[in-house]
CSV table of C-alpha atoms and ligand atoms in Angstrom, one decimal:
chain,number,residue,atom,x,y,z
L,1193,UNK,CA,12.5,6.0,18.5
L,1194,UNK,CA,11.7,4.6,15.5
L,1195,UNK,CA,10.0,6.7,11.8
L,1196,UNK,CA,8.2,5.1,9.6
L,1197,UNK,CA,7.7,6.6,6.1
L,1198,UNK,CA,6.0,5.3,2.9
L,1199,UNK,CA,2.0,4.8,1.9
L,1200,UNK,CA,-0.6,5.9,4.1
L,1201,UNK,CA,-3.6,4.1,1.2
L,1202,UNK,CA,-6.8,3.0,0.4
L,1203,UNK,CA,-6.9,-0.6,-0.8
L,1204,UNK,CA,-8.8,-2.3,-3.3
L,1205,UNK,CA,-8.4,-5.8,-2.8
L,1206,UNK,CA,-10.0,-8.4,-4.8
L,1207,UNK,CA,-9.5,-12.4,-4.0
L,1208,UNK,CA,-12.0,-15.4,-5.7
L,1209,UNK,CA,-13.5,-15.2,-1.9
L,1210,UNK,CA,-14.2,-11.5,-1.1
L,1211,UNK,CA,-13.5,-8.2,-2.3
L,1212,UNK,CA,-12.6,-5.1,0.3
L,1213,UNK,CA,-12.8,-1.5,-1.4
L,1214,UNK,CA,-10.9,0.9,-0.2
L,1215,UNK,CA,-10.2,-0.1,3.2
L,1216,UNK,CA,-7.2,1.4,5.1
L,1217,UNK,CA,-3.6,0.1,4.2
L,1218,UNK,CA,-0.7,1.4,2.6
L,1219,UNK,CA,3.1,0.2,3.5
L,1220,UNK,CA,3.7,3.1,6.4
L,1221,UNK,CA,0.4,2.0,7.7
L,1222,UNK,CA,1.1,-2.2,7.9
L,1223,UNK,CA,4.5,-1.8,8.5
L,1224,UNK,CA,4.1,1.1,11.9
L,1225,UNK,CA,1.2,-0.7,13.2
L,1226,UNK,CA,3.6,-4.1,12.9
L,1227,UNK,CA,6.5,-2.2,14.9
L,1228,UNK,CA,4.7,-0.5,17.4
L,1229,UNK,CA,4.3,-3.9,19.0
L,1230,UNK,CA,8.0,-3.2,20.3
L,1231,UNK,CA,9.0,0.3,20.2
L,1232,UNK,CA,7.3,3.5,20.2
L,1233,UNK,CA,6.9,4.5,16.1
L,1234,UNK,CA,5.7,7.5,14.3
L,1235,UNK,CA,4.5,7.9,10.8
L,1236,UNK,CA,5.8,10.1,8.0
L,1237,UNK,CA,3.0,10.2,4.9
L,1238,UNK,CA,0.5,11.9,3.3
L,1239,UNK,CA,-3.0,11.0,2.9
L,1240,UNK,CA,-5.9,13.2,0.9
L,1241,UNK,CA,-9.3,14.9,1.6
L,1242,UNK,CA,-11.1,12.0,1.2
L,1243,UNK,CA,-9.2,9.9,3.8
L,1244,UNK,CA,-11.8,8.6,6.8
L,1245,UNK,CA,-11.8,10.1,9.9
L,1246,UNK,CA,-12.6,6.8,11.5
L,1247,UNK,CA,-8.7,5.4,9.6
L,1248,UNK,CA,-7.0,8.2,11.2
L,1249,UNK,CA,-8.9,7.5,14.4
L,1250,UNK,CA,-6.9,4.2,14.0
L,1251,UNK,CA,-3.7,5.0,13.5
L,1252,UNK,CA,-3.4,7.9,16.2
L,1253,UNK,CA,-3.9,5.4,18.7
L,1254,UNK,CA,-1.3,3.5,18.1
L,1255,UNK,CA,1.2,5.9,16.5
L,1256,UNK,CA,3.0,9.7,16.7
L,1257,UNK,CA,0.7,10.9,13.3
L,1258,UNK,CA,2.7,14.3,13.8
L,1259,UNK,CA,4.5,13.8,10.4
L,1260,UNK,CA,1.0,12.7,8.7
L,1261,UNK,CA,-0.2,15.4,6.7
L,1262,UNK,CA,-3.6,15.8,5.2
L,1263,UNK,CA,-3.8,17.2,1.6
L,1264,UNK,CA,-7.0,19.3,0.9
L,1265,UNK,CA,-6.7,19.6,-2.6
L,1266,UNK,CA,-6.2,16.1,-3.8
L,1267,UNK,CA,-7.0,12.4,-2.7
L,1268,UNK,CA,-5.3,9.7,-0.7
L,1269,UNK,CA,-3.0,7.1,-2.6
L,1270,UNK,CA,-5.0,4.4,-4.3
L,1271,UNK,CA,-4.3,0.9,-4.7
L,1272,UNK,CA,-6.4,-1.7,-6.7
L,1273,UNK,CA,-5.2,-5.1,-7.0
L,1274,UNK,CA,-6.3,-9.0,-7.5
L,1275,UNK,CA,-5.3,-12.1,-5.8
L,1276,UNK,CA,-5.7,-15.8,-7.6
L,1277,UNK,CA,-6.9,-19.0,-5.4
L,1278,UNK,CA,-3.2,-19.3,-4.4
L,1279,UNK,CA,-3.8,-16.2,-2.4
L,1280,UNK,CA,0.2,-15.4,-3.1
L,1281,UNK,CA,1.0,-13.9,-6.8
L,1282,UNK,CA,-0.5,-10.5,-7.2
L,1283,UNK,CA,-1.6,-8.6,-9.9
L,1284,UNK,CA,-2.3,-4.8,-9.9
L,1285,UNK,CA,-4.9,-3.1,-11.5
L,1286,UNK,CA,-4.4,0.3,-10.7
L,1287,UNK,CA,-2.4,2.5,-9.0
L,1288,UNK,CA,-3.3,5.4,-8.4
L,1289,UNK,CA,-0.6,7.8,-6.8
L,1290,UNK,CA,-3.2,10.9,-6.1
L,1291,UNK,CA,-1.5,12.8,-3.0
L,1292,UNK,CA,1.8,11.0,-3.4
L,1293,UNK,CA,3.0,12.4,-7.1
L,1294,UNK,CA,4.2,15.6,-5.7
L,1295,UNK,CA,5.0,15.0,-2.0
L,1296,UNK,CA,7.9,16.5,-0.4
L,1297,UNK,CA,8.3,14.4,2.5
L,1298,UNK,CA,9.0,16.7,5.5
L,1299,UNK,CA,10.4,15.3,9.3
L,1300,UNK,CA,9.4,16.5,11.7
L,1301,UNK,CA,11.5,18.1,14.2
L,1302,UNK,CA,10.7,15.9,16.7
L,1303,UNK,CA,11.9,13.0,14.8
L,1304,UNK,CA,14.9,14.4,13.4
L,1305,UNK,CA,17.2,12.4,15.6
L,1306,UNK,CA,15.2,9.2,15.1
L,1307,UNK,CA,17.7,6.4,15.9
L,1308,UNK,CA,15.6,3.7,13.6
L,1309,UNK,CA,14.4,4.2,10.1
L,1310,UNK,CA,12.3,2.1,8.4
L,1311,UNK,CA,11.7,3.2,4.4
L,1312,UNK,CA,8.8,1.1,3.2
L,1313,UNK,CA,8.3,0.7,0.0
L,1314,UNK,CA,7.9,4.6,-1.6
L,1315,UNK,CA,9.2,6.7,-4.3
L,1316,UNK,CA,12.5,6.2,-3.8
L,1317,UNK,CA,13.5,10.0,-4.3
L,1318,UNK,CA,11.2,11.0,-1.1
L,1319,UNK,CA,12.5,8.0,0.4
L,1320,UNK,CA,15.9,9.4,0.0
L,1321,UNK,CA,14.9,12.7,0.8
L,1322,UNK,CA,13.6,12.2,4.2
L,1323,UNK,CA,16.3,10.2,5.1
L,1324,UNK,CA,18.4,13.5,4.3
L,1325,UNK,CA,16.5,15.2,7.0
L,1326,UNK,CA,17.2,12.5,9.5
L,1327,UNK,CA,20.7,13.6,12.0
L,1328,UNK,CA,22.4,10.2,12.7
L,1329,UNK,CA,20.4,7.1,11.9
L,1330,UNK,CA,21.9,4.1,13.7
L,1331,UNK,CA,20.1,1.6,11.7
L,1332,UNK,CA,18.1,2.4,8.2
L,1333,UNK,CA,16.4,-0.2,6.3
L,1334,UNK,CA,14.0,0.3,2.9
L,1335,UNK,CA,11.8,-1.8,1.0
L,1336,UNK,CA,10.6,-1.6,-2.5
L,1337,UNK,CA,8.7,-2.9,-5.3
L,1338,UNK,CA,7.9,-3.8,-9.2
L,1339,UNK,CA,6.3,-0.2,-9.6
L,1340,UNK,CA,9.2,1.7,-8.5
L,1341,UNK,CA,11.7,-1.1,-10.1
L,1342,UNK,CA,10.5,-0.4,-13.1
L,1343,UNK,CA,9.6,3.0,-12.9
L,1344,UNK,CA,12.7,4.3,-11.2
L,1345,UNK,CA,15.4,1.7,-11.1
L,1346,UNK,CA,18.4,4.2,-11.3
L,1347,UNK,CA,16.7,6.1,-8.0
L,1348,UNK,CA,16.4,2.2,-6.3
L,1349,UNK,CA,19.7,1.4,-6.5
L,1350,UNK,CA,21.0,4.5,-5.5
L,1351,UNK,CA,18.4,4.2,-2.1
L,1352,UNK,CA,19.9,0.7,-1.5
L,1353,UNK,CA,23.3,2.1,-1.4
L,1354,UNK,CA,22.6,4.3,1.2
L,1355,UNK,CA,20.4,2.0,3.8
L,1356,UNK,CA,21.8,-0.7,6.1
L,1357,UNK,CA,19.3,-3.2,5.1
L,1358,UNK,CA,16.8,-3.9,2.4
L,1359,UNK,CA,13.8,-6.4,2.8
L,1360,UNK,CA,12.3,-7.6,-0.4
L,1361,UNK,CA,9.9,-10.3,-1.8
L,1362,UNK,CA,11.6,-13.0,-4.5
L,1363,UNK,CA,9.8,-11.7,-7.4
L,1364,UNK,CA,11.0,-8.3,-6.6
L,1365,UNK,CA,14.6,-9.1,-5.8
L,1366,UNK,CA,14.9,-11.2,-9.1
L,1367,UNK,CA,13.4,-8.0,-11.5
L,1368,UNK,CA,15.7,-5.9,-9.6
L,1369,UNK,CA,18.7,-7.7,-10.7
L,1370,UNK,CA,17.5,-9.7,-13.8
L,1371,UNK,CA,18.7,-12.9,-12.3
L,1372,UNK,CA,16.9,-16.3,-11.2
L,1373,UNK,CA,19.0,-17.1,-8.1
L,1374,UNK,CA,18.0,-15.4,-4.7
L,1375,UNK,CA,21.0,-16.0,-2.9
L,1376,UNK,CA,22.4,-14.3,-6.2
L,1377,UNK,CA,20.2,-11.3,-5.8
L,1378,UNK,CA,21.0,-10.9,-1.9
L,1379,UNK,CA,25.2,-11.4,-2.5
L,1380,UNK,CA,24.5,-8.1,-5.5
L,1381,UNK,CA,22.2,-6.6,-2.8
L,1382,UNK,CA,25.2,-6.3,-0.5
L,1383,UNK,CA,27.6,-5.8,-2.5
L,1384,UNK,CA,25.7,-2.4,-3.6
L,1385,UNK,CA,26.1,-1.2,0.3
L,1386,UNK,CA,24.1,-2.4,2.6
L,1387,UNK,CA,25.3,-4.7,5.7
L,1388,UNK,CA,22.8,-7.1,4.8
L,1389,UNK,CA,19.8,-8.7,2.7
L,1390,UNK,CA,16.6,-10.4,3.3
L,1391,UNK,CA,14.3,-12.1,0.7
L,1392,UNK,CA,10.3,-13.2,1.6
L,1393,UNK,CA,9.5,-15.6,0.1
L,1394,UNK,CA,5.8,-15.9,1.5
L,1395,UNK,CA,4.8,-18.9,3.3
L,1396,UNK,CA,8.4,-20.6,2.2
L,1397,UNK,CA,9.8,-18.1,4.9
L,1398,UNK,CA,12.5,-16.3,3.9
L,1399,UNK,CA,16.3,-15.6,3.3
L,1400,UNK,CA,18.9,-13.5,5.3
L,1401,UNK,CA,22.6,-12.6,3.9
L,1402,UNK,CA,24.6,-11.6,6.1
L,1403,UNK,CA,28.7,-11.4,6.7
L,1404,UNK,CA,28.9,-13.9,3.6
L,1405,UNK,CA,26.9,-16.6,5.0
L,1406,UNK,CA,23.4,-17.0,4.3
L,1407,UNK,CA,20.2,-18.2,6.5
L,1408,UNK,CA,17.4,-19.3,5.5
L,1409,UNK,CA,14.1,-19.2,7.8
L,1410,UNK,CA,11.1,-21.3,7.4
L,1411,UNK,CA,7.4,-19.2,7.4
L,1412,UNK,CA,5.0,-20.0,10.4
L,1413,UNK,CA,2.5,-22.2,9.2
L,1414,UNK,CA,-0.7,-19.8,8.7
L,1415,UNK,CA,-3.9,-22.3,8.1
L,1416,UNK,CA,-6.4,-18.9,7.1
L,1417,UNK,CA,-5.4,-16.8,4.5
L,1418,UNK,CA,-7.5,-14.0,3.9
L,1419,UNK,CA,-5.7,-11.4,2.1
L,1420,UNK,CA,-2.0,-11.3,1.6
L,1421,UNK,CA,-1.7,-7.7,1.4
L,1422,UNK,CA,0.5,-5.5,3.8
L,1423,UNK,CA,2.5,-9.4,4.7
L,1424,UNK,CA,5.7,-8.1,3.0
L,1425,UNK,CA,5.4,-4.7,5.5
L,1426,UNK,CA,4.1,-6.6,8.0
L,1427,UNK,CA,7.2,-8.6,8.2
L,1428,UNK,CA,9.4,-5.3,7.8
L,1429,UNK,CA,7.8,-3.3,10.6
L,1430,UNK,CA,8.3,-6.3,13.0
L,1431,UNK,CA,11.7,-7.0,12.0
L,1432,UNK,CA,13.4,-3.6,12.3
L,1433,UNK,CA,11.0,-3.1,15.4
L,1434,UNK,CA,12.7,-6.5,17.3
L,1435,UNK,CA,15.6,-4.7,16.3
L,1436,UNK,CA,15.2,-1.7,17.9
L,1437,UNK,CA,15.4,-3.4,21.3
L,1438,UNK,CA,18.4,-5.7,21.0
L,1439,UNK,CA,20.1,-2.7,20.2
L,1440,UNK,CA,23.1,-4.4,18.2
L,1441,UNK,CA,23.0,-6.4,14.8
L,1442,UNK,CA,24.4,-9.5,14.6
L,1443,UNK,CA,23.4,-12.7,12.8
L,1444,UNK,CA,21.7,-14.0,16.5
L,1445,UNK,CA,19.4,-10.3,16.6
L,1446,UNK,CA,18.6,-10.7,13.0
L,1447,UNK,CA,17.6,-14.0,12.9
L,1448,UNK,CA,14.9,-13.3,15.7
L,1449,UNK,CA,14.3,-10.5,13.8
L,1450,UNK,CA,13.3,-12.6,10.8
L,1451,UNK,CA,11.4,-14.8,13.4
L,1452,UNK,CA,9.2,-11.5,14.5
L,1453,UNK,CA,9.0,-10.7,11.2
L,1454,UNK,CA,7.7,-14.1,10.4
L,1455,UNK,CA,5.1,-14.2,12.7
L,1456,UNK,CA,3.9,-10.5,12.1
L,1457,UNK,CA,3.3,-11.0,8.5
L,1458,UNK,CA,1.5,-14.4,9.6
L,1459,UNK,CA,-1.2,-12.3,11.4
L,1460,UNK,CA,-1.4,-9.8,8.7
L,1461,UNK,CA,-2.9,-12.2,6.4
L,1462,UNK,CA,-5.7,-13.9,8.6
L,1463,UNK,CA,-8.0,-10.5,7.9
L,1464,UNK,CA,-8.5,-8.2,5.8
L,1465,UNK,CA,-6.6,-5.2,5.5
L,1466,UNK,CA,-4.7,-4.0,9.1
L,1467,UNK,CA,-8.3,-5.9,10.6
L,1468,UNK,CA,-6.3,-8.6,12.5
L,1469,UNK,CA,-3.1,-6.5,13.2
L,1470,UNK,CA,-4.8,-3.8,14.9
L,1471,UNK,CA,-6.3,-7.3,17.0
L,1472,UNK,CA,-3.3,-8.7,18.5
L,1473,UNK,CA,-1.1,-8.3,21.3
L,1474,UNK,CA,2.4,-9.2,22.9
L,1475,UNK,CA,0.6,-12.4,24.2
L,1476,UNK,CA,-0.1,-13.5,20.7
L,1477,UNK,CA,3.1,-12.9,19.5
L,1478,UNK,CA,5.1,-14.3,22.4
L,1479,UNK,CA,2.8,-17.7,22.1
L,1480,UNK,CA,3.9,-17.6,18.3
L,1481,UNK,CA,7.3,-17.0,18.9
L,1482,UNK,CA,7.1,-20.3,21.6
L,1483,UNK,CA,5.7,-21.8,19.0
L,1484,UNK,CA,7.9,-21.3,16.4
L,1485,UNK,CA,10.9,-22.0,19.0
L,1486,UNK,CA,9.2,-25.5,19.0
L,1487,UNK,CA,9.0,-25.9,15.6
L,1488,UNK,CA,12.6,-25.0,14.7
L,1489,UNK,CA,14.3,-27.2,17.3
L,1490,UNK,CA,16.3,-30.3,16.4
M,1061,AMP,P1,2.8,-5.7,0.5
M,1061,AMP,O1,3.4,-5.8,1.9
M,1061,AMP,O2,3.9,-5.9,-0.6
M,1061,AMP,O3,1.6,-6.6,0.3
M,1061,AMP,O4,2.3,-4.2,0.3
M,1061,AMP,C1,1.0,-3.8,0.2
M,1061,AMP,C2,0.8,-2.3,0.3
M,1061,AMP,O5,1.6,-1.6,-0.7
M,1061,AMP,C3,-0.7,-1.9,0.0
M,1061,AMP,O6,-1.3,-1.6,1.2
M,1061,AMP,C4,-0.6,-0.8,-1.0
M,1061,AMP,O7,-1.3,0.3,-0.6
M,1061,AMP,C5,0.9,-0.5,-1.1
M,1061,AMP,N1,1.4,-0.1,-2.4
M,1061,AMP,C6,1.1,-0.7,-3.6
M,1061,AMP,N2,1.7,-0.2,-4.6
M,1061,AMP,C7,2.6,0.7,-4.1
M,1061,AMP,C8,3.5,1.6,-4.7
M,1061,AMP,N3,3.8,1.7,-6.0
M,1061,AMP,N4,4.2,2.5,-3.8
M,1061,AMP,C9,4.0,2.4,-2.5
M,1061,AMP,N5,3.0,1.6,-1.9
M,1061,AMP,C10,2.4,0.8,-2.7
């Protein structure tokens, strides 16, 4: 089984085309819808009183919302951001932490001997703290981001030492180690802990180290960009969700694993919000995958 923890939000998101306000998303949210595709997932977050019925509606049917809980006194995490025509850098505007400031991320006893942990991108204090509460993890992997890099760098680094993997974007792996070089980043990555390192670097695809060698995977080719948001969990959800059905990690599993991941965060950006994840199904990944199998062959 595999537990998701991180955001359960409402998202703001503005682009020169459209703007969507406050429609479901969050990094638990993208990044369990993107690994229920494979493997049976369950969500560990919080969300406030304001949070739509119709949103939870969503999630219940495709995840175990045991470890959800609902806050009546305060509202859901709030996310406000702006995309230029590039549809790639972001900015924020506002983040607005709400039911997330004081969280103290329970597990529930069900998932207590969860096999696969995915952190997404959270405090990394309650990110630490739930994985506390998990018995014997085979395979824990955590994401994070500018806020908490430069909110809560000390707490960051001392998540990364304790997961297996870490998935990050470029921009994110470069503050975290105040250096240009990615491969740089992902050799100080591992050499901080964890087994291995992957860098997005959005439609350029992105980077694996792993065992001193490095791979580097091109993105699908995506024609319709709609939003960008959740592609970085997206990617995550998918990666350590292939994962969890090969079982064993090697650089052969983790390459398709960046392949899934790939294509995952591929679909996320075609709608708005979870709008076209929540739309696919194995057939359009599998005819992705074929695709991309095409693509990459010499
Ligand atoms: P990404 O995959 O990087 O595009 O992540 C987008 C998601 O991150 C959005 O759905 C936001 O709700 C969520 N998010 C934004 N800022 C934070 C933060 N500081 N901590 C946790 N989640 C965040």
């Amino acid at each position: 089984m595999l537990t998701v923890f991180g955001t359960v939000a409402l998202d703001t998101t503005r682009t020169p085309f459209h703007t969507v306000e406050r429609t479901l998303g969050g990094t638990a949210t993208f990044a369990s819808i993107a690994a229920s595709n494979y493997v049976p997932t369950s969500i560990v977050g919080i969300v406030g009183n304001d949070f739509p019925a119709s949103y939870m509606e969503i999630l219940k049917n495709r995840l175990d919302i045991r470890g959800l809980s609902i806050s009546e006194t305060d509202k859901t995490f709030h996310y406000d951001s702006s995309f230029g025509y590039d549809l790639y850098k972001r900015t924020t505007n506002k983040t607005e932490l709400n039911v997330i400031s004081n969280y103290q991320s329970t597990v529930p006893t069900a998932f207590v001997d969860s096999e696969y942990v995915y952190l997404a991108n959270n405090d990394p204090v309650q990110n630490m703290n739930l994985l506390r509460q998990v018995s014997h993890p085979k395979l824990v992997i955590c994401d994070t981001m500018d806020f908490w890099i430069l909110n809560k760098r000390d707490d960051v680094i001392r998540m990364i030492n304790k997961v297996d993997g870490i998935i990050l974007n470029e921009s994110e792996a470069r503050l975290l180690f105040k250096e240009n070089s990615i491969l740089k980043c992902a050799r100080l990555i591992v050499s901080n802990g964890p087994s291995f390192a992957l860098i997005n670097k959005g439609e350029n695809g992105s980077l694996l180290f792993y065992e001193n060698e490095f791979y580097p995977i091109p993105g699908y080719p995506t024609e319709t960009i709609k939003d960008p948001t959740g592609a970085g969990d997206s990617f995550g959800g998918a990666f350590i969700g292939y994962l969890c059905t090969q079982g064993q990690i090697n650089s052969k599993s983790l390459k398709n694993a960046m392949i899934h991941g790939n294509i995952m965060g591929s679909f996320a950006i075609e709608d708005y919000g979870i709008q076209r994840l929540v739309n696919i199904g194995n057939k359009d990944i599998k005819q992705r995958y074929e695709k991309y199998k095409e693509i990459l062959s010499l």
